[in-house]
Short mmCIF file of C-alpha atoms in Angstrom, two decimals:
data_model
loop_
_atom_site.label_atom_id
_atom_site.label_comp_id
_atom_site.label_asym_id
_atom_site.label_seq_id
_atom_site.Cartn_x
_atom_site.Cartn_y
_atom_site.Cartn_z
CA MET A 1 -11.14 15.81 21.77
CA ASN A 2 -9.57 12.35 21.51
CA SER A 3 -7.36 10.48 19.08
CA ILE A 4 -8.23 7.10 17.56
CA GLU A 5 -5.79 4.88 15.68
CA LEU A 6 -6.95 2.29 13.16
CA ASN A 7 -5.27 -0.28 10.95
CA ILE A 8 -6.46 0.13 7.34
CA HIS A 9 -6.40 -2.94 5.11
CA GLY A 10 -6.62 -3.06 1.31
CA MET A 11 -4.74 0.13 0.37
CA HIS A 12 -2.26 -0.06 -2.50
CA CYS A 13 -1.55 3.47 -3.69
CA ALA A 14 -1.82 7.17 -2.90
CA GLY A 15 -5.27 7.20 -4.48
CA CYS A 16 -6.43 4.70 -1.85
CA VAL A 17 -5.05 6.95 0.89
CA SER A 18 -6.95 9.93 -0.50
CA THR A 19 -10.21 7.94 -0.64
CA VAL A 20 -9.92 6.72 2.97
CA GLU A 21 -9.00 10.18 4.27
CA LYS A 22 -12.01 11.75 2.54
CA SER A 23 -14.33 9.08 3.96
CA LEU A 24 -13.03 9.59 7.49
CA ALA A 25 -13.18 13.38 7.19
CA LYS A 26 -16.92 13.17 6.40
CA VAL A 27 -17.71 11.55 9.77
CA THR A 28 -19.38 13.98 12.16
CA GLY A 29 -16.98 15.24 14.82
CA VAL A 30 -13.75 14.48 12.95
CA ASP A 31 -11.22 17.33 13.05
CA THR A 32 -8.29 15.69 11.27
CA ALA A 33 -7.74 12.35 9.55
CA VAL A 34 -4.27 11.30 8.44
CA VAL A 35 -3.67 7.98 6.69
CA ASN A 36 -0.21 6.47 6.25
CA LEU A 37 0.12 4.00 3.38
CA SER A 38 3.43 2.52 4.51
CA LEU A 39 2.18 1.84 8.05
CA GLU A 40 -1.36 1.03 6.83
CA LYS A 41 -2.58 3.15 9.70
CA ALA A 42 -5.02 6.02 10.21
CA VAL A 43 -4.84 8.59 13.01
CA VAL A 44 -8.13 10.43 13.53
CA THR A 45 -8.65 13.27 16.01
CA GLY A 46 -11.91 14.82 17.15
CA SER A 47 -15.08 13.88 19.02
CA MET A 48 -16.40 10.82 17.22
CA ASP A 49 -17.29 7.18 17.72
CA LYS A 50 -14.87 4.45 16.66
CA LYS A 51 -17.67 2.38 15.10
CA GLN A 52 -18.58 5.29 12.84
CA LEU A 53 -15.00 5.51 11.62
CA ILE A 54 -14.83 1.78 10.88
CA GLU A 55 -18.13 1.98 8.97
CA ALA A 56 -16.90 5.01 7.01
CA VAL A 57 -13.79 3.12 5.92
CA LYS A 58 -15.92 0.10 4.99
CA SER A 59 -18.24 2.28 2.89
CA SER A 60 -15.25 3.43 0.84
CA GLY A 61 -14.28 -0.15 -0.03
CA TYR A 62 -11.60 -0.84 2.59
CA THR A 63 -11.41 -2.53 5.99
CA ALA A 64 -10.51 -0.93 9.32
CA THR A 65 -9.61 -2.64 12.59
CA GLN A 66 -8.52 -1.47 16.02
CA PHE A 67 -4.82 -0.59 16.05
CA ILE A 68 -2.87 -2.85 18.42
CA GLN A 69 0.65 -1.89 19.47
CA GLU A 70 1.69 -5.53 19.81
CA ASP A 71 1.04 -6.03 16.08
CA LEU A 72 4.36 -4.30 15.48
CA ASN A 73 6.12 -7.41 16.73
CA ARG A 74 4.65 -9.40 13.84
CA ASP A 75 6.67 -9.03 10.69
CA ILE A 76 3.67 -8.15 8.56
CA ASN A 77 5.87 -6.53 5.93
CA LEU A 78 7.72 -9.81 5.37
CA GLU A 79 4.42 -11.62 4.88
CA LYS A 80 3.29 -9.06 2.31
CA LEU A 81 6.68 -9.07 0.61
CA ALA A 82 6.49 -12.86 0.25
CA GLU A 83 2.99 -12.59 -1.25
CA ALA A 84 4.10 -9.84 -3.66
CA LYS A 85 7.10 -11.93 -4.71
CA LYS A 86 4.92 -14.99 -5.32
CA ARG A 87 2.58 -13.01 -7.57
CA MET A 88 5.48 -11.40 -9.43
CA VAL A 89 7.15 -14.77 -10.10
CA LEU A 90 3.88 -16.31 -11.32
CA GLY A 91 3.33 -13.34 -13.63
CA TRP A 92 6.77 -13.67 -15.21
CA LEU A 93 6.56 -17.47 -15.48
CA VAL A 94 3.78 -17.09 -18.05
CA THR A 95 4.89 -13.74 -19.50
CA ILE A 96 8.40 -14.83 -20.56
CA PRO A 97 7.07 -17.62 -22.86
CA ILE A 98 4.50 -15.16 -24.23
CA MET A 99 7.20 -12.59 -25.02
CA ALA A 100 9.36 -15.24 -26.72
CA TRP A 101 6.39 -16.43 -28.78
CA MET A 102 5.47 -12.86 -29.79
CA LEU A 103 9.10 -12.09 -30.69
CA VAL A 104 9.19 -15.01 -33.12
CA GLU A 105 6.05 -13.65 -34.81
CA MET A 106 7.47 -10.11 -35.02
CA ILE A 107 10.80 -11.24 -36.49
CA THR A 108 9.63 -13.96 -38.89
CA GLY A 109 6.03 -12.95 -39.51
CA LEU A 110 5.03 -16.58 -38.88
CA VAL A 111 2.48 -17.70 -36.29
CA TYR A 112 3.68 -21.03 -34.89
CA PRO A 113 2.32 -23.70 -34.93
CA SER A 114 -0.98 -22.26 -36.25
CA PRO A 115 -3.01 -19.05 -35.77
CA GLU A 116 -5.71 -20.80 -33.75
CA VAL A 117 -3.28 -22.51 -31.36
CA TYR A 118 -1.24 -19.32 -31.04
CA HIS A 119 -4.18 -17.06 -30.16
CA THR A 120 -5.81 -19.63 -27.87
CA MET A 121 -2.60 -20.12 -25.89
CA MET A 122 -2.11 -16.35 -25.69
CA LEU A 123 -5.57 -16.00 -24.15
CA LEU A 124 -4.99 -18.80 -21.63
CA LEU A 125 -1.46 -17.80 -20.58
CA SER A 126 -2.37 -14.12 -20.33
CA ALA A 127 -5.41 -15.02 -18.23
CA VAL A 128 -3.08 -16.63 -15.66
CA ALA A 129 -1.03 -13.43 -15.41
CA VAL A 130 -3.98 -11.04 -15.40
CA PHE A 131 -6.59 -12.87 -13.31
CA PHE A 132 -4.47 -15.07 -11.02
CA ALA A 133 -1.15 -13.31 -10.51
CA GLY A 134 -2.82 -9.91 -10.84
CA GLY A 135 -6.11 -10.86 -9.23
CA ASP A 136 -5.71 -8.35 -6.39
CA THR A 137 -5.13 -5.51 -8.84
CA ILE A 138 -8.22 -6.43 -10.88
CA ARG A 139 -10.39 -6.75 -7.76
CA ASN A 140 -9.15 -3.51 -6.24
CA GLY A 141 -9.60 -1.66 -9.51
CA TRP A 142 -13.16 -2.90 -9.90
CA LYS A 143 -13.96 -2.18 -6.25
CA SER A 144 -12.72 1.40 -6.57
CA ILE A 145 -15.03 1.92 -9.56
CA VAL A 146 -18.01 0.49 -7.64
CA TYR A 147 -17.32 2.90 -4.75
CA PHE A 148 -16.76 5.85 -7.14
CA SER A 149 -13.17 6.33 -5.99
CA PRO A 150 -10.95 5.36 -8.95
CA ASN A 151 -7.34 4.65 -8.00
CA MET A 152 -4.14 3.60 -9.78
CA ASP A 153 -5.34 -0.01 -10.06
CA VAL A 154 -8.14 1.16 -12.35
CA LEU A 155 -5.61 2.27 -14.96
CA ILE A 156 -3.83 -1.09 -14.91
CA MET A 157 -7.12 -3.02 -14.82
CA ILE A 158 -8.61 -1.26 -17.84
CA GLY A 159 -5.35 -1.48 -19.78
CA CYS A 160 -4.99 -5.22 -19.14
CA LEU A 161 -8.63 -6.09 -19.79
CA ALA A 162 -8.71 -4.03 -23.00
CA ALA A 163 -5.57 -5.73 -24.33
CA TRP A 164 -6.71 -9.20 -23.23
CA SER A 165 -10.18 -8.75 -24.76
CA THR A 166 -8.72 -8.26 -28.25
CA GLY A 167 -8.12 -12.03 -28.27
CA TRP A 168 -11.90 -12.51 -28.12
CA LEU A 169 -12.88 -9.54 -30.26
CA ARG A 170 -10.95 -10.95 -33.24
CA LEU A 171 -13.62 -13.67 -33.47
CA TRP A 172 -16.31 -11.10 -34.34
CA ILE A 173 -14.58 -8.02 -35.73
CA GLU A 174 -11.49 -7.37 -37.80
CA ILE A 175 -8.88 -6.41 -35.24
CA HIS A 176 -5.20 -7.12 -34.66
CA PRO A 177 -5.07 -9.01 -31.32
CA PHE A 178 -2.39 -8.09 -28.81
CA THR A 179 -3.51 -10.35 -25.99
CA GLY A 180 0.03 -10.99 -24.80
CA ILE A 181 0.48 -7.29 -24.05
CA ALA A 182 -1.96 -7.71 -21.12
CA SER A 183 0.37 -10.26 -19.52
CA MET A 184 3.39 -7.98 -20.01
CA ILE A 185 1.57 -5.00 -18.47
CA MET A 186 0.59 -7.02 -15.41
CA ALA A 187 4.03 -8.60 -14.99
CA PHE A 188 5.76 -5.22 -14.99
CA HIS A 189 3.09 -3.84 -12.65
CA LEU A 190 3.56 -6.73 -10.20
CA THR A 191 7.33 -6.20 -10.33
CA GLY A 192 6.76 -2.59 -9.33
CA ARG A 193 4.46 -3.71 -6.51
CA TYR A 194 7.14 -6.09 -5.25
CA PHE A 195 9.78 -3.37 -5.06
CA GLU A 196 7.27 -1.01 -3.41
CA SER A 197 6.61 -3.63 -0.72
CA LYS A 198 10.34 -4.13 -0.29
CA ALA A 199 10.95 -0.38 0.08
CA ARG A 200 8.14 -0.02 2.63
CA GLY A 201 9.47 -3.00 4.58
CA ASN A 202 12.98 -1.56 4.71
CA ALA A 203 11.66 1.85 5.74
CA SER A 204 9.50 0.54 8.58
CA SER A 205 12.09 -1.93 9.89
CA ALA A 206 13.50 0.75 12.24
CA ILE A 207 10.34 0.62 14.38
CA LYS A 208 10.58 -3.15 14.62
CA LYS A 209 14.25 -2.87 15.64
CA LEU A 210 13.29 -0.44 18.39
CA MET A 211 10.58 -2.77 19.64
CA ASN A 212 13.10 -5.62 19.64
CA LEU A 213 15.23 -3.67 22.12
CA SER A 214 12.69 -4.42 24.82
CA ALA A 215 12.84 -7.68 26.74
CA LYS A 216 10.47 -10.40 25.60
CA GLU A 217 10.20 -12.05 29.02
CA ALA A 218 10.54 -11.00 32.65
CA THR A 219 11.40 -12.87 35.84
CA VAL A 220 8.65 -12.06 38.34
CA ILE A 221 9.06 -12.80 42.05
CA ASP A 222 5.94 -13.28 44.18
CA GLY A 223 5.38 -12.56 47.87
CA SER A 224 6.81 -15.92 48.93
CA GLY A 225 9.99 -15.40 46.94
CA VAL A 226 9.15 -17.84 44.13
CA GLU A 227 10.41 -16.76 40.70
CA SER A 228 8.53 -17.33 37.45
CA VAL A 229 9.24 -16.27 33.87
CA VAL A 230 6.34 -14.48 32.14
CA ASP A 231 5.76 -12.70 28.86
CA ILE A 232 6.19 -8.94 29.34
CA ARG A 233 2.68 -8.45 27.93
CA ASN A 234 1.40 -10.18 31.07
CA LEU A 235 3.19 -7.82 33.47
CA SER A 236 1.03 -5.69 35.74
CA ILE A 237 1.77 -2.47 37.57
CA GLY A 238 3.13 -3.33 41.01
CA ASP A 239 4.79 -6.61 39.98
CA VAL A 240 8.31 -7.17 41.33
CA VAL A 241 10.83 -8.14 38.64
CA VAL A 242 14.33 -9.54 39.12
CA VAL A 243 16.96 -8.29 36.66
CA ARG A 244 20.39 -9.93 36.66
CA ALA A 245 23.69 -8.71 35.22
CA GLY A 246 23.61 -8.50 31.41
CA GLU A 247 19.81 -8.68 31.18
CA THR A 248 17.54 -6.08 29.62
CA ILE A 249 15.23 -4.32 32.05
CA SER A 250 11.74 -5.49 31.12
CA ALA A 251 9.60 -2.49 32.15
CA ASP A 252 9.72 1.05 33.46
CA GLY A 253 9.79 1.11 37.24
CA GLU A 254 11.64 1.78 40.48
CA VAL A 255 14.56 -0.07 42.07
CA LEU A 256 13.37 -1.85 45.23
CA ASP A 257 16.59 -3.60 46.16
CA GLY A 258 20.17 -3.76 44.92
CA ILE A 259 22.79 -1.52 43.34
CA ALA A 260 23.85 -1.78 39.69
CA ASP A 261 25.24 0.21 36.78
CA VAL A 262 22.75 0.61 33.95
CA ASP A 263 23.48 1.37 30.30
CA GLU A 264 20.96 4.13 29.49
CA SER A 265 22.40 5.09 26.10
CA LEU A 266 19.05 4.10 24.58
CA VAL A 267 17.39 6.89 26.56
CA THR A 268 19.99 9.63 27.00
CA GLY A 269 22.65 8.91 24.41
CA GLU A 270 25.25 8.94 27.19
CA SER A 271 27.73 6.10 26.80
CA VAL A 272 28.81 6.24 30.46
CA PRO A 273 26.86 3.74 32.68
CA VAL A 274 24.55 5.27 35.29
CA PRO A 275 24.63 3.85 38.87
CA LYS A 276 21.19 2.90 40.19
CA ASN A 277 20.35 2.59 43.88
CA GLU A 278 17.22 1.79 45.84
CA GLY A 279 14.48 4.29 44.94
CA ASP A 280 15.94 5.26 41.56
CA SER A 281 13.79 4.98 38.44
CA VAL A 282 14.77 2.72 35.53
CA VAL A 283 13.54 2.48 31.96
CA GLY A 284 12.53 -0.66 30.11
CA GLY A 285 14.92 -1.52 27.29
CA THR A 286 18.02 -0.33 29.15
CA VAL A 287 20.61 -2.91 30.23
CA CYS A 288 21.71 -3.89 33.74
CA LEU A 289 25.49 -4.20 33.42
CA ASN A 290 26.44 -5.73 36.77
CA SER A 291 24.90 -7.13 39.94
CA THR A 292 21.24 -8.04 40.46
CA ILE A 293 18.42 -5.64 41.21
CA LYS A 294 14.73 -5.94 41.99
CA ILE A 295 12.36 -3.55 40.25
CA LYS A 296 8.77 -2.62 41.01
CA VAL A 297 6.91 -2.24 37.70
CA GLY A 298 5.49 1.27 37.27
CA LYS A 299 4.43 1.29 33.60
CA THR A 300 3.50 -1.41 31.11
CA GLY A 301 2.44 -1.76 27.49
CA LYS A 302 1.89 1.42 25.53
CA ASP A 303 2.73 3.61 28.56
CA THR A 304 6.40 2.58 28.71
CA PHE A 305 9.14 4.90 27.53
CA LEU A 306 10.07 2.68 24.58
CA SER A 307 6.46 2.46 23.41
CA GLN A 308 6.19 6.25 23.64
CA VAL A 309 9.31 6.59 21.48
CA VAL A 310 7.79 4.23 18.91
CA ARG A 311 4.55 6.24 19.06
CA LEU A 312 6.50 9.46 18.46
CA ILE A 313 8.22 7.96 15.41
CA GLU A 314 4.91 6.64 14.05
CA ASN A 315 3.24 10.02 14.49
CA THR A 316 6.15 11.71 12.74
CA GLN A 317 5.95 9.24 9.87
CA ALA A 318 2.19 9.79 9.66
CA THR A 319 2.53 13.56 9.30
CA LYS A 320 2.40 14.96 5.80
CA VAL A 321 5.15 17.32 4.76
CA PRO A 322 4.21 20.18 2.38
CA ILE A 323 5.53 18.42 -0.72
CA GLN A 324 3.48 15.33 0.12
CA LEU A 325 0.30 17.38 0.49
CA PHE A 326 0.95 18.75 -2.99
CA ALA A 327 1.53 15.23 -4.37
CA ASP A 328 -1.70 14.01 -2.76
CA ARG A 329 -3.68 16.82 -4.38
CA VAL A 330 -2.24 15.90 -7.77
CA VAL A 331 -2.92 12.19 -7.29
CA SER A 332 -6.53 12.79 -6.20
CA ILE A 333 -7.41 14.21 -9.63
CA PHE A 334 -4.82 12.33 -11.68
CA VAL A 335 -6.74 9.11 -12.33
CA PRO A 336 -9.93 10.76 -13.67
CA ILE A 337 -7.80 13.02 -15.89
CA ILE A 338 -5.82 10.08 -17.29
CA LEU A 339 -9.03 8.14 -17.95
CA ALA A 340 -10.36 11.14 -19.86
CA VAL A 341 -7.10 11.54 -21.82
CA SER A 342 -7.10 7.84 -22.67
CA GLY A 343 -10.68 8.10 -23.92
CA LEU A 344 -9.83 11.13 -26.06
CA THR A 345 -6.80 9.27 -27.42
CA PHE A 346 -9.02 6.36 -28.47
CA LEU A 347 -11.52 8.67 -30.18
CA SER A 348 -8.77 10.65 -31.91
CA TRP A 349 -7.13 7.56 -33.37
CA TYR A 350 -10.43 5.95 -34.33
CA PHE A 351 -12.18 8.90 -36.00
CA SER A 352 -9.17 10.83 -37.37
CA THR A 353 -7.88 7.93 -39.43
CA GLU A 354 -6.20 9.89 -42.22
CA PHE A 355 -4.52 12.40 -39.89
CA MET A 356 -3.26 9.66 -37.58
CA PHE A 357 -2.05 7.64 -40.57
CA LYS A 358 0.19 10.54 -41.60
CA ILE A 359 1.58 10.76 -38.08
CA SER A 360 2.09 7.01 -37.80
CA THR A 361 3.96 6.71 -41.08
CA SER A 362 6.36 9.47 -40.02
CA VAL A 363 7.32 7.64 -36.80
CA SER A 364 6.95 4.02 -37.93
CA SER A 365 10.73 3.59 -38.14
CA ILE A 366 11.21 4.33 -34.42
CA LEU A 367 8.08 2.44 -33.25
CA PRO A 368 8.43 -0.94 -35.01
CA PHE A 369 6.10 -2.77 -32.63
CA PHE A 370 3.10 -0.45 -33.10
CA PRO A 371 0.39 -2.07 -35.31
CA PHE A 372 0.40 0.66 -37.98
CA ASN A 373 -0.98 -1.67 -40.65
CA SER A 374 -3.90 -2.89 -38.53
CA THR A 375 -7.47 -1.61 -38.37
CA PRO A 376 -8.32 1.81 -36.88
CA ILE A 377 -9.94 0.25 -33.80
CA ALA A 378 -6.80 -1.80 -33.07
CA GLN A 379 -4.59 1.28 -33.37
CA ALA A 380 -6.99 3.28 -31.19
CA LEU A 381 -7.00 0.58 -28.50
CA TYR A 382 -3.22 0.24 -28.59
CA ALA A 383 -2.67 4.00 -28.18
CA SER A 384 -5.26 4.43 -25.41
CA ILE A 385 -3.87 1.46 -23.46
CA ALA A 386 -0.38 2.97 -23.71
CA VAL A 387 -1.71 6.18 -22.10
CA LEU A 388 -3.29 4.23 -19.23
CA VAL A 389 -0.23 2.16 -18.45
CA ILE A 390 2.54 4.71 -18.79
CA ALA A 391 0.67 7.34 -16.76
CA CYS A 392 0.26 5.28 -13.57
CA PRO A 393 1.64 7.70 -10.92
CA CYS A 394 2.25 5.27 -8.04
CA ALA A 395 5.77 6.58 -7.48
CA LEU A 396 4.42 10.11 -7.05
CA GLY A 397 2.34 9.13 -4.06
CA LEU A 398 4.78 6.62 -2.56
CA ALA A 399 8.12 8.42 -2.83
CA THR A 400 7.57 11.04 -0.12
CA PRO A 401 6.06 8.86 2.66
CA THR A 402 8.62 6.11 2.01
CA ALA A 403 11.50 8.59 2.18
CA LEU A 404 10.01 10.08 5.37
CA MET A 405 9.77 6.63 6.95
CA ALA A 406 13.34 5.77 5.98
CA GLY A 407 14.70 9.07 7.31
CA THR A 408 12.90 9.06 10.64
CA GLY A 409 13.58 5.35 11.13
CA LEU A 410 17.30 5.71 10.46
CA GLY A 411 17.40 8.72 12.77
CA ALA A 412 15.71 6.75 15.56
CA GLN A 413 18.27 3.96 15.21
CA ASN A 414 20.99 6.55 15.75
CA GLY A 415 19.26 8.24 18.69
CA VAL A 416 17.74 11.16 16.77
CA LEU A 417 13.99 11.62 17.32
CA ILE A 418 12.14 14.00 15.02
CA ARG A 419 8.84 15.32 16.37
CA ASP A 420 7.52 16.90 13.17
CA GLY A 421 7.99 15.46 9.69
CA ALA A 422 7.78 18.94 8.15
CA ALA A 423 11.07 19.75 9.90
CA ILE A 424 12.83 17.35 7.53
CA GLN A 425 11.73 19.33 4.49
CA ARG A 426 12.82 22.59 6.15
CA MET A 427 16.20 21.11 7.05
CA ASN A 428 17.73 22.30 3.77
CA GLU A 429 17.24 25.90 4.97
CA ALA A 430 19.36 25.36 8.11
CA ASN A 431 22.78 27.01 8.18
CA THR A 432 23.76 26.34 11.81
CA VAL A 433 23.44 23.18 13.93
CA PHE A 434 23.81 23.21 17.74
CA PHE A 435 24.54 20.12 19.85
CA ASP A 436 23.81 20.06 23.56
CA LYS A 437 26.54 18.20 25.42
CA THR A 438 29.33 15.67 25.26
CA GLY A 439 28.10 12.11 25.17
CA THR A 440 24.94 12.70 23.13
CA ILE A 441 26.62 12.28 19.77
CA THR A 442 30.16 11.45 20.88
CA THR A 443 31.83 8.78 23.00
CA GLY A 444 31.90 10.89 26.16
CA ASN A 445 35.72 10.99 26.21
CA PRO A 446 36.75 14.22 24.46
CA GLU A 447 40.35 15.16 23.89
CA VAL A 448 42.03 18.29 22.55
CA VAL A 449 43.43 17.71 19.06
CA GLY A 450 44.44 21.28 18.24
CA ALA A 451 44.21 24.96 19.18
CA HIS A 452 43.55 27.94 16.92
CA VAL A 453 44.34 31.22 18.68
CA ALA A 454 43.02 34.68 17.79
CA LYS A 455 45.54 37.43 17.11
CA THR A 456 44.61 39.15 20.39
CA MET A 457 45.66 36.16 22.52
CA THR A 458 48.65 33.84 22.86
CA LYS A 459 48.39 30.05 22.92
CA GLU A 460 49.72 29.94 26.50
CA GLU A 461 47.02 32.37 27.66
CA LEU A 462 44.32 30.28 25.98
CA ILE A 463 45.51 27.12 27.75
CA ARG A 464 45.65 28.96 31.10
CA LEU A 465 42.06 30.23 30.77
CA THR A 466 40.79 26.83 29.63
CA ALA A 467 42.46 25.10 32.57
CA SER A 468 40.93 27.54 35.04
CA LEU A 469 37.46 26.82 33.62
CA GLU A 470 37.96 23.06 33.69
CA LYS A 471 39.24 23.09 37.29
CA GLU A 472 35.85 24.16 38.70
CA SER A 473 33.76 22.01 36.34
CA SER A 474 32.55 18.49 37.08
CA HIS A 475 31.43 17.84 33.49
#
């Protein structure tokens, strides 16, 4: 049994995650398939072919590529955040004038400068927000329908298109157009997407900070004693590297020549420098504090200690805690249910005109913007669109993995590595916490600040016993 890691492109919500996981699970030989939305990564275990996995992801409407550890050095989250911000700003640039124009109509009852100009401009401005700023959402929603895997984008897509289409429908049927609502829906949706991207970027920044602890370049010395500076990605096992005082050790290896103190707090948590002599092992990412040493490279790339730590954090973030498994089950059936509820809402408002009129008149004072005086089809569309938009459960699927990423990432920055994400959820049941030794979570220089003596012992006796223990201890 082997493990294959893939980068998954095109996912936007928990529904996308569920679709990709189901597609991967159907591949012959797959035992487990776990997809992480925040990392855009899939970890698949079993006896299967990588090409089959990539094809399975493609058949579900997404794209998969080989996972490359070095990609972590690229700030992909910043690129996506910039794109999300650009779309959000464009959406609001056209939505704010639309809202102002609609507000004038609601307050005064006048359509300025004329009905034809007003409705034409509403169609054009809303089209910019829906099809340009929100183009990704529309495409992803349509794609998920084509592949029979409806996700959250479907709800937004249908809601926006239904609202926008009323601007055209008014030309053939008697209907109150609310074209501008489509722009408002998309603008708020894009704002949510922007903050989701920002939250994911903040949560995953801990991994990037860990990767930045490693040296970017190394000074390699050849057999004739000539030094050259190379990218650490070009290091090979057996290369001899020179590390001077204050420099970060570029790779895991063994000291060939020299004596130096090394700050290994990254590895052990101990704040006290560790002396290194010829033959001692060193870890990439630790710091040579004094003198110059020569190191023979023993591990490179994904086999180094720091890369293994990053891998551990990623695997922890990719695990699904019990509450997330529950959320995923809910999300997997949520979209079809909401589509059905929205359809029933439309039919109820359209065919039960008298009953709905009684309800609408009783709440008209608290819902001044609802088109109670419009035609039944307009009221039915308005109500069904409201169901689609307000029910979008993106937060349900994003909250748990984002919180898990933030927690494990913050822990890693502070030297706490969590092997199993489920342990975080069980943490609230803990009533006792044990720490191993001085230096792991302290400065390594303890001092007595007080003594609390039991009734069966005097303070002097306690000090005498403590001193006798300390006398024979080297720690």
